[in-house]
Short mmCIF file of C-alpha atoms and ligand atoms in Angstrom, two decimals:
data_model
loop_
_atom_site.label_atom_id
_atom_site.label_comp_id
_atom_site.label_asym_id
_atom_site.label_seq_id
_atom_site.Cartn_x
_atom_site.Cartn_y
_atom_site.Cartn_z
CA MET O 148 38.23 5.92 -24.16
CA THR O 149 39.85 8.58 -26.29
CA GLY O 150 42.60 9.68 -24.00
CA THR O 151 46.18 8.84 -24.63
CA SER O 152 48.52 6.83 -22.56
CA SER O 153 52.20 6.25 -22.68
CA ARG O 154 52.52 2.57 -23.54
CA ALA O 155 54.47 -0.02 -25.42
CA PHE O 156 52.78 -2.98 -27.06
CA PRO O 157 51.62 -5.65 -24.60
CA PRO O 158 52.70 -9.17 -25.61
CA SER O 159 49.26 -10.06 -26.99
CA ARG O 160 49.48 -7.39 -29.67
CA ARG O 161 52.90 -8.52 -30.87
CA LEU O 162 51.43 -11.58 -32.60
CA VAL O 163 49.19 -9.36 -34.71
CA LEU O 164 51.95 -6.98 -35.69
CA GLY O 165 54.55 -9.68 -36.26
CA GLY O 166 52.94 -10.90 -39.45
CA ALA O 167 52.87 -8.66 -42.48
CA LEU O 168 55.18 -6.08 -40.99
CA GLY O 169 57.76 -8.86 -40.66
CA LEU O 170 58.87 -7.41 -37.38
CA ALA O 171 62.15 -8.96 -36.26
CA ALA O 172 62.16 -10.56 -32.81
CA CYS O 173 63.60 -7.35 -31.47
CA ASN O 174 62.90 -6.08 -28.01
CA ARG O 175 59.84 -4.13 -29.03
CA ARG O 176 59.19 -2.90 -25.55
CA ALA O 177 62.43 -0.94 -25.85
CA ASP O 178 61.73 -0.32 -29.51
CA ALA O 179 58.15 0.84 -29.22
CA GLN O 180 57.88 4.60 -29.46
CA ALA O 181 56.37 6.34 -26.46
CA TRP O 182 52.91 7.56 -27.36
CA PRO O 183 52.55 11.32 -27.79
CA ALA O 184 50.75 13.40 -25.24
CA GLU O 185 47.17 14.36 -26.07
CA VAL O 186 47.06 16.21 -29.37
CA PRO O 187 44.99 19.39 -29.70
CA PRO O 188 41.77 19.26 -31.76
CA LEU O 189 42.95 18.99 -35.36
CA LYS O 190 40.02 21.08 -36.61
CA HIS O 191 41.12 23.93 -34.32
CA VAL O 192 44.83 23.92 -35.16
CA ALA O 193 44.22 23.73 -38.92
CA PRO O 194 43.37 26.94 -40.82
CA PHE O 195 41.07 24.92 -43.11
CA PRO O 196 38.42 22.21 -42.67
CA VAL O 197 39.65 18.83 -41.43
CA GLY O 198 37.41 15.90 -42.35
CA SER O 199 36.99 12.19 -41.95
CA CYS O 200 35.08 9.46 -43.66
CA VAL O 201 32.19 7.95 -41.73
CA GLN O 202 29.91 4.92 -41.72
CA ALA O 203 26.42 5.07 -40.22
CA GLY O 204 27.33 2.35 -37.71
CA GLN O 205 30.02 4.59 -36.22
CA LEU O 206 27.34 7.06 -35.14
CA ASP O 207 26.33 4.43 -32.54
CA ASP O 208 29.89 4.21 -31.19
CA PRO O 209 30.32 6.87 -28.48
CA ASP O 210 34.12 6.68 -28.68
CA TRP O 211 34.05 7.39 -32.41
CA VAL O 212 31.54 10.20 -31.90
CA VAL O 213 33.75 11.90 -29.27
CA LEU O 214 36.83 11.58 -31.48
CA ALA O 215 34.99 12.95 -34.54
CA ARG O 216 33.44 15.85 -32.63
CA THR O 217 36.87 16.69 -31.22
CA HIS O 218 38.90 16.63 -34.40
CA VAL O 219 36.82 17.08 -37.56
CA SER O 220 34.47 19.63 -39.10
CA GLN O 221 33.50 17.73 -42.26
CA LEU O 222 32.25 14.19 -42.89
CA THR O 223 32.41 12.08 -46.05
CA PRO O 224 30.20 8.99 -46.15
CA GLU O 225 32.67 6.16 -46.73
CA TRP O 226 30.26 4.04 -48.80
CA GLU O 227 26.62 4.60 -47.85
CA MET O 228 26.08 7.56 -50.16
CA LYS O 229 27.29 5.58 -53.17
CA MET O 230 25.17 3.68 -55.68
CA GLU O 231 26.13 0.39 -54.01
CA TYR O 232 24.05 1.35 -51.00
CA ILE O 233 21.39 3.67 -52.43
CA VAL O 234 20.33 1.90 -55.66
CA GLN O 235 18.21 -1.21 -55.05
CA ASP O 236 17.99 -4.03 -57.60
CA ASP O 237 14.48 -2.92 -58.62
CA GLY O 238 15.75 0.61 -59.27
CA SER O 239 14.29 2.08 -56.10
CA LEU O 240 16.50 4.26 -53.93
CA ARG O 241 17.11 3.94 -50.17
CA PHE O 242 18.41 6.75 -48.04
CA ASP O 243 18.10 5.64 -44.41
CA ARG O 244 21.80 5.50 -43.62
CA PRO O 245 22.99 8.52 -45.64
CA ASP O 246 20.12 10.46 -44.05
CA ARG O 247 21.46 9.49 -40.59
CA ILE O 248 24.92 10.66 -41.55
CA ALA O 249 23.58 13.93 -42.97
CA ALA O 250 21.53 14.53 -39.81
CA PHE O 251 24.53 13.82 -37.56
CA ALA O 252 26.68 16.27 -39.52
CA ARG O 253 23.97 18.93 -39.34
CA GLU O 254 23.34 18.39 -35.59
CA ASN O 255 27.07 18.64 -34.89
CA GLY O 256 27.81 21.66 -37.01
CA MET O 257 29.88 19.65 -39.47
CA ARG O 258 29.94 20.03 -43.25
CA LEU O 259 28.72 17.05 -45.28
CA PHE O 260 30.78 16.12 -48.35
CA GLY O 261 28.97 13.86 -50.82
CA HIS O 262 30.84 10.81 -52.13
CA ALA O 263 30.55 9.53 -54.86
CA LEU O 264 28.04 9.98 -57.67
CA VAL O 265 29.65 8.26 -60.71
CA TRP O 266 32.29 5.57 -60.23
CA TYR O 267 33.51 2.95 -62.70
CA ALA O 268 33.61 0.44 -59.83
CA GLN O 269 29.85 0.48 -59.31
CA LYS O 270 27.22 -0.60 -61.82
CA PRO O 271 24.19 -1.57 -59.75
CA GLU O 272 21.55 -4.04 -60.92
CA GLY O 273 19.04 -1.22 -60.78
CA PHE O 274 20.72 0.31 -63.83
CA LEU O 275 21.64 -2.95 -65.52
CA ARG O 276 18.01 -4.11 -65.36
CA LEU O 277 16.55 -0.76 -66.38
CA ASP O 278 13.34 -1.03 -68.42
CA GLU O 279 14.38 1.36 -71.14
CA SER O 280 10.96 1.23 -72.73
CA ARG O 281 9.84 3.29 -69.76
CA VAL O 282 12.86 5.50 -69.13
CA SER O 283 16.06 6.01 -71.09
CA PHE O 284 19.38 5.13 -69.52
CA GLY O 285 20.49 8.76 -69.73
CA LYS O 286 17.32 10.01 -68.09
CA ALA O 287 17.69 7.45 -65.29
CA TYR O 288 21.31 8.60 -64.83
CA ASP O 289 20.23 12.24 -64.63
CA ASN O 290 17.34 11.35 -62.30
CA TYR O 291 19.68 9.49 -59.94
CA ILE O 292 22.11 12.39 -59.65
CA ALA O 293 19.28 14.91 -59.21
CA ALA O 294 17.64 12.76 -56.53
CA VAL O 295 20.81 12.27 -54.49
CA VAL O 296 22.35 15.73 -54.81
CA GLY O 297 18.94 17.36 -54.36
CA ARG O 298 18.26 15.35 -51.21
CA TYR O 299 21.49 16.55 -49.61
CA ARG O 300 21.34 20.09 -50.94
CA GLY O 301 23.60 22.21 -48.79
CA ALA O 302 26.43 19.70 -48.87
CA SER O 303 29.81 21.44 -49.07
CA GLY O 304 30.55 19.56 -52.27
CA TRP O 305 30.48 16.28 -54.17
CA ASP O 306 32.83 13.82 -55.76
CA VAL O 307 30.89 13.80 -59.01
CA VAL O 308 33.29 11.60 -60.99
CA ASN O 309 35.51 9.21 -59.03
CA GLU O 310 38.61 7.49 -60.44
CA ALA O 311 38.07 8.08 -64.16
CA VAL O 312 41.77 7.66 -65.08
CA ALA O 313 43.17 4.21 -65.91
CA GLU O 314 45.17 2.47 -63.18
CA ASP O 315 48.47 3.01 -65.04
CA GLY O 316 47.49 6.42 -66.35
CA ASP O 317 47.14 5.20 -69.94
CA GLY O 318 43.87 6.92 -70.84
CA TRP O 319 40.53 6.78 -69.10
CA ARG O 320 38.80 3.81 -67.51
CA ASP O 321 36.08 1.91 -69.29
CA SER O 322 32.80 1.86 -67.39
CA LEU O 323 29.10 1.20 -67.80
CA TRP O 324 28.59 4.96 -67.75
CA ALA O 325 31.20 5.64 -70.46
CA SER O 326 29.94 2.84 -72.68
CA ARG O 327 26.31 4.00 -72.46
CA LEU O 328 26.73 7.76 -72.39
CA GLY O 329 30.15 8.52 -73.86
CA ASP O 330 33.70 8.63 -72.53
CA LEU O 331 33.78 12.35 -71.80
CA ASP O 332 30.06 13.08 -72.24
CA HIS O 333 28.98 10.95 -69.26
CA MET O 334 31.28 13.01 -67.05
CA VAL O 335 30.16 16.40 -68.41
CA ARG O 336 26.55 15.22 -68.06
CA ALA O 337 27.09 14.21 -64.43
CA PHE O 338 28.61 17.56 -63.51
CA ARG O 339 25.73 19.41 -65.21
CA ALA O 340 23.09 17.27 -63.46
CA ALA O 341 24.76 17.83 -60.10
CA LYS O 342 25.08 21.58 -60.65
CA ALA O 343 21.41 21.80 -61.59
CA ALA O 344 20.49 19.97 -58.38
CA ASP O 345 22.65 22.09 -56.09
CA PRO O 346 24.18 25.21 -57.67
CA ASP O 347 26.10 26.01 -54.48
CA ALA O 348 27.88 22.68 -54.04
CA VAL O 349 31.55 22.56 -55.05
CA LEU O 350 31.77 19.79 -57.66
CA PHE O 351 34.92 17.65 -57.74
CA ILE O 352 36.67 15.09 -59.80
CA ASN O 353 38.67 12.71 -57.59
CA ASP O 354 41.48 10.18 -58.09
CA TYR O 355 44.39 8.37 -56.44
CA ASN O 356 48.04 7.32 -56.94
CA LEU O 357 48.72 10.75 -58.40
CA GLU O 358 51.78 10.99 -56.13
CA THR O 359 53.37 7.79 -57.36
CA ILE O 360 52.41 7.37 -61.04
CA PRO O 361 53.50 10.46 -63.00
CA ARG O 362 51.60 9.32 -66.09
CA LYS O 363 48.41 9.07 -64.06
CA LEU O 364 48.83 12.62 -62.78
CA GLU O 365 49.45 13.86 -66.35
CA THR O 366 46.36 12.08 -67.69
CA TYR O 367 44.29 13.36 -64.76
CA MET O 368 45.35 16.93 -65.47
CA ARG O 369 44.62 16.53 -69.19
CA LEU O 370 41.18 15.17 -68.34
CA ILE O 371 40.51 18.19 -66.13
CA ASP O 372 41.53 20.45 -69.03
CA ARG O 373 39.17 18.53 -71.35
CA LEU O 374 36.26 18.78 -68.92
CA LEU O 375 36.76 22.50 -68.38
CA ALA O 376 37.05 23.05 -72.14
CA ALA O 377 33.81 21.11 -72.63
CA GLY O 378 32.06 23.45 -70.23
CA ALA O 379 31.63 20.98 -67.37
CA PRO O 380 30.87 22.89 -64.15
CA LEU O 381 33.94 21.32 -62.54
CA ASP O 382 34.72 23.39 -59.46
CA GLY O 383 37.37 21.41 -57.59
CA ILE O 384 40.06 18.75 -57.76
CA GLY O 385 40.31 15.78 -55.42
CA CYS O 386 43.60 14.10 -54.57
CA GLN O 387 42.73 10.99 -52.55
CA THR O 388 46.24 10.45 -51.13
CA HIS O 389 46.07 6.80 -50.17
CA VAL O 390 49.81 6.50 -49.68
CA ASP O 391 52.28 4.49 -47.61
CA ALA O 392 55.05 5.18 -45.14
CA GLY O 393 57.65 4.70 -47.87
CA LEU O 394 56.38 7.63 -49.95
CA ALA O 395 59.27 9.64 -51.39
CA GLU O 396 59.84 12.97 -49.66
CA GLY O 397 58.43 15.82 -51.73
CA ALA O 398 56.12 13.64 -53.82
CA LEU O 399 52.99 14.96 -52.12
CA GLU O 400 54.07 18.57 -52.33
CA ARG O 401 54.87 18.21 -56.05
CA THR O 402 51.49 16.60 -56.71
CA LEU O 403 49.43 19.21 -54.88
CA ASN O 404 51.39 22.03 -56.47
CA ALA O 405 50.77 20.57 -59.93
CA LEU O 406 47.03 20.25 -59.31
CA ALA O 407 46.88 23.74 -57.83
CA ARG O 408 47.92 25.20 -61.20
CA PHE O 409 44.25 25.12 -62.26
CA GLY O 410 43.50 27.69 -59.57
CA LEU O 411 40.61 25.54 -58.30
CA PRO O 412 39.89 24.34 -54.75
CA ILE O 413 41.83 21.21 -53.82
CA HIS O 414 40.39 18.47 -51.61
CA LEU O 415 43.00 16.19 -50.07
CA SER O 416 40.15 13.77 -49.88
CA GLU O 417 41.09 10.34 -48.48
CA LEU O 418 44.39 10.47 -46.61
CA ASP O 419 45.77 7.37 -45.02
CA VAL O 420 49.38 6.18 -44.76
CA SER O 421 49.77 2.41 -44.84
CA LEU O 422 52.59 0.75 -42.93
CA VAL O 423 52.12 -2.64 -44.53
CA ARG O 424 52.11 -1.30 -48.09
CA ALA O 425 55.44 0.43 -47.39
CA ARG O 426 57.01 -2.95 -48.09
CA ARG O 427 59.78 -2.49 -45.55
CA PRO O 428 59.51 -5.91 -43.91
CA LEU O 429 62.63 -5.50 -41.85
CA ALA O 430 61.78 -2.07 -40.52
CA GLY O 431 60.99 -2.01 -36.84
CA ARG O 432 57.66 -0.65 -35.65
CA SER O 433 59.14 2.66 -34.50
CA ALA O 434 60.95 3.27 -37.79
CA LEU O 435 57.74 2.65 -39.72
CA GLU O 436 55.73 4.89 -37.43
CA ALA O 437 58.33 7.66 -37.70
CA ALA O 438 58.20 7.41 -41.49
CA GLN O 439 54.40 7.45 -41.35
CA ALA O 440 54.42 10.54 -39.13
CA ARG O 441 56.70 12.28 -41.61
CA VAL O 442 54.30 11.57 -44.47
CA TYR O 443 51.32 12.89 -42.48
CA ALA O 444 53.31 16.01 -41.65
CA GLU O 445 54.29 16.54 -45.29
CA ALA O 446 50.68 16.12 -46.40
CA ALA O 447 49.55 18.76 -43.92
CA ALA O 448 52.39 21.14 -44.71
CA ALA O 449 51.96 20.79 -48.47
CA PHE O 450 48.21 21.35 -48.22
CA ALA O 451 48.65 24.28 -45.85
CA ALA O 452 51.08 25.86 -48.31
CA LEU O 453 48.35 26.09 -50.96
CA PRO O 454 46.68 29.48 -51.47
CA ARG O 455 43.93 29.94 -48.88
CA SER O 456 41.22 29.99 -51.57
CA GLN O 457 42.32 26.56 -52.78
CA ARG O 458 42.31 24.75 -49.43
CA PHE O 459 38.87 23.09 -49.63
CA ALA O 460 39.40 20.39 -46.99
CA PHE O 461 41.94 17.95 -45.58
CA THR O 462 40.16 14.63 -45.10
CA LEU O 463 41.39 11.54 -43.27
CA TRP O 464 40.11 8.19 -44.53
CA GLY O 465 39.46 6.92 -41.04
CA LEU O 466 40.27 8.16 -37.56
CA ARG O 467 41.06 4.93 -35.67
CA ASP O 468 43.05 2.03 -37.12
CA GLY O 469 40.15 -0.37 -36.66
CA ASP O 470 37.94 1.91 -38.77
CA SER O 471 40.23 1.73 -41.80
CA TRP O 472 39.51 -0.16 -45.01
CA LEU O 473 43.22 -0.99 -45.06
CA VAL O 474 42.93 -2.88 -41.76
CA ARG O 475 39.97 -4.77 -43.19
CA GLU O 476 42.39 -5.64 -46.02
CA ASN O 477 45.31 -6.53 -43.70
CA ALA O 478 44.81 -6.69 -39.94
CA SER O 479 48.48 -5.82 -39.33
CA ASP O 480 48.18 -2.37 -40.82
CA ARG O 481 48.00 0.78 -38.68
CA PRO O 482 47.34 3.52 -41.29
CA VAL O 483 45.53 6.37 -39.52
CA PRO O 484 46.38 8.89 -36.77
CA PHE O 485 44.60 7.29 -33.81
CA ASP O 486 44.76 3.77 -32.43
CA ASN O 487 41.76 1.58 -31.70
CA THR O 488 41.22 3.18 -28.30
CA GLY O 489 41.25 6.64 -29.88
CA ALA O 490 44.71 7.34 -28.44
CA ALA O 491 46.88 9.66 -30.52
CA LYS O 492 49.76 7.97 -32.32
CA PRO O 493 52.99 9.65 -33.41
CA ALA O 494 51.24 10.41 -36.71
CA ALA O 495 48.55 12.41 -34.91
CA ALA O 496 51.15 14.50 -33.08
CA ALA O 497 53.10 15.15 -36.29
CA LEU O 498 49.88 16.02 -38.08
CA ALA O 499 48.82 18.47 -35.37
CA ARG O 500 52.22 20.18 -35.37
CA ALA O 501 52.19 20.54 -39.17
CA LEU O 502 48.58 21.74 -39.29
CA ALA O 503 49.31 24.32 -36.61
CA GLY O 504 52.21 25.58 -38.66
CA GLY O 505 50.01 26.10 -41.74
CA GLY O 506 49.24 29.83 -41.68
O1 G3I A 45 29.04 -3.03 -43.37
C1 G3I A 45 28.70 -4.05 -44.31
C2 G3I A 45 28.51 -5.38 -43.59
O2 G3I A 45 27.37 -5.27 -42.74
C3 G3I A 45 28.29 -6.48 -44.63
O3 G3I A 45 28.22 -7.73 -43.96
C4 G3I A 45 29.48 -6.49 -45.59
C5 G3I A 45 29.36 -7.55 -46.64
O4 G3I A 45 28.32 -7.20 -47.52
O5 G3I A 45 29.55 -5.20 -46.26
C6 G3I A 45 29.82 -4.17 -45.33
O6 G3I A 45 29.87 -2.96 -46.04
C7 G3I A 45 31.08 -2.79 -46.78
C8 G3I A 45 31.67 -1.43 -46.36
O7 G3I A 45 32.83 -1.13 -47.13
C9 G3I A 45 32.04 -1.40 -44.90
O8 G3I A 45 33.08 -2.29 -44.64
C10 G3I A 45 30.72 -2.73 -48.26
O9 G3I A 45 30.25 -4.00 -48.68
C11 G3I A 45 31.97 -2.38 -49.06
O10 G3I A 45 31.65 -2.20 -50.43
C12 G3I A 45 32.52 -1.04 -48.54
O11 G3I A 45 33.77 -0.79 -49.21
C13 G3I A 45 34.13 0.60 -49.30
C14 G3I A 45 34.68 0.79 -50.71
O12 G3I A 45 35.17 2.14 -50.87
C15 G3I A 45 33.61 0.55 -51.76
O13 G3I A 45 32.54 1.44 -51.54
C16 G3I A 45 35.21 0.91 -48.26
O14 G3I A 45 34.66 0.87 -46.96
C17 G3I A 45 35.76 2.30 -48.52
O15 G3I A 45 36.85 2.59 -47.64
C18 G3I A 45 36.25 2.43 -49.97
O16 G3I A 45 36.64 3.76 -50.15
C19 G3I A 45 37.20 4.05 -51.44
C20 G3I A 45 36.66 5.40 -51.90
O17 G3I A 45 35.26 5.36 -51.96
C21 G3I A 45 37.29 5.79 -53.24
N1 G3I A 45 38.77 5.79 -53.14
C22 G3I A 45 39.32 4.50 -52.69
C23 G3I A 45 38.74 4.13 -51.33
C24 G3I A 45 39.35 2.85 -50.80
O18 G3I A 45 39.02 1.77 -51.62
#
């Protein structure tokens, strides 16, 4: 069911929410915010592509399919187009699930955004066990990127390098790729291999916590300068935007405006707004949801305020709460615009209003 209904939380759901959110024993039925009326299709009210992440298993869930067809025009594979899925221990590559996702996007007139080619967090056995008497590490690296980007030629773009900046912003992350192929060189090499495989794809660097760690944003921007100076075919800048309901007003707008100074397309690439991570244990459910709605609205308004040429896509990292990685991390969280039945939450209504206002 993807309709909406006006409802407060039935008793059974209180036990789930009462944990991490530290909800006081208030009268939640009076406290619970009435659910918004049906929201219009987000992809129609927004003057730029609206996306979502996807897992192949969701393609077999008719409720997810209806929600995705209604609201989004671009899909980002959440994990099945990464090395962790594609690269087998013997070095062979498997594409069954990313192929399904690519076919679904094509059949439904949606853009496919490739995610992610090179990531510090993934160093598959297939590379660690490489027989370098037969193929060099660098050649295997190039071959992998060419095979994946070439297979999905026509994708709107790729996260070529994901999360290269250190957690605290103090320099760049160490990784298998950096140690084998050079701190900056492995990144330039990845962009060049991707560009050779699909000259029309918009090639992105992508990172997170840019809104909340000024040093990380500075280092990210310096890295972008270095890559451009080194001649990397870097075409776009990703701002993941995994934030929480306590995000300071204006932080998102300042971050996007700073990144926009390069004049390149911006992908707000992985938006979700955690309630649990807001660390407001005494806040009631409605107060947290109102704060969350405000953050979604600011994200949409800040992105919509970018120059039209720089609005690549506005991507949600999950449509329904149960689809979210954050809920897999903490079952009490409710980070995305629709609830588990596909009903629009206050965040969805706020998002739709803000997207509609983005001329
Ligand atoms: O679906 C399988 C399940 O069948 C299996 O039993 C289980 C245990 O092996 O794994 C399940 O797949 C997991 C998948 O999430 C779906 O839950 C993968 O192991 C797990 O690695 C994967 O995690 C993803 C993570 O990136 C690593 O790829 C998350 O879904 C995904 O939300 C997260 O997304 C990242 C972005 O790529 C980069 N930015 C941060 C963001 C959040 O961490």
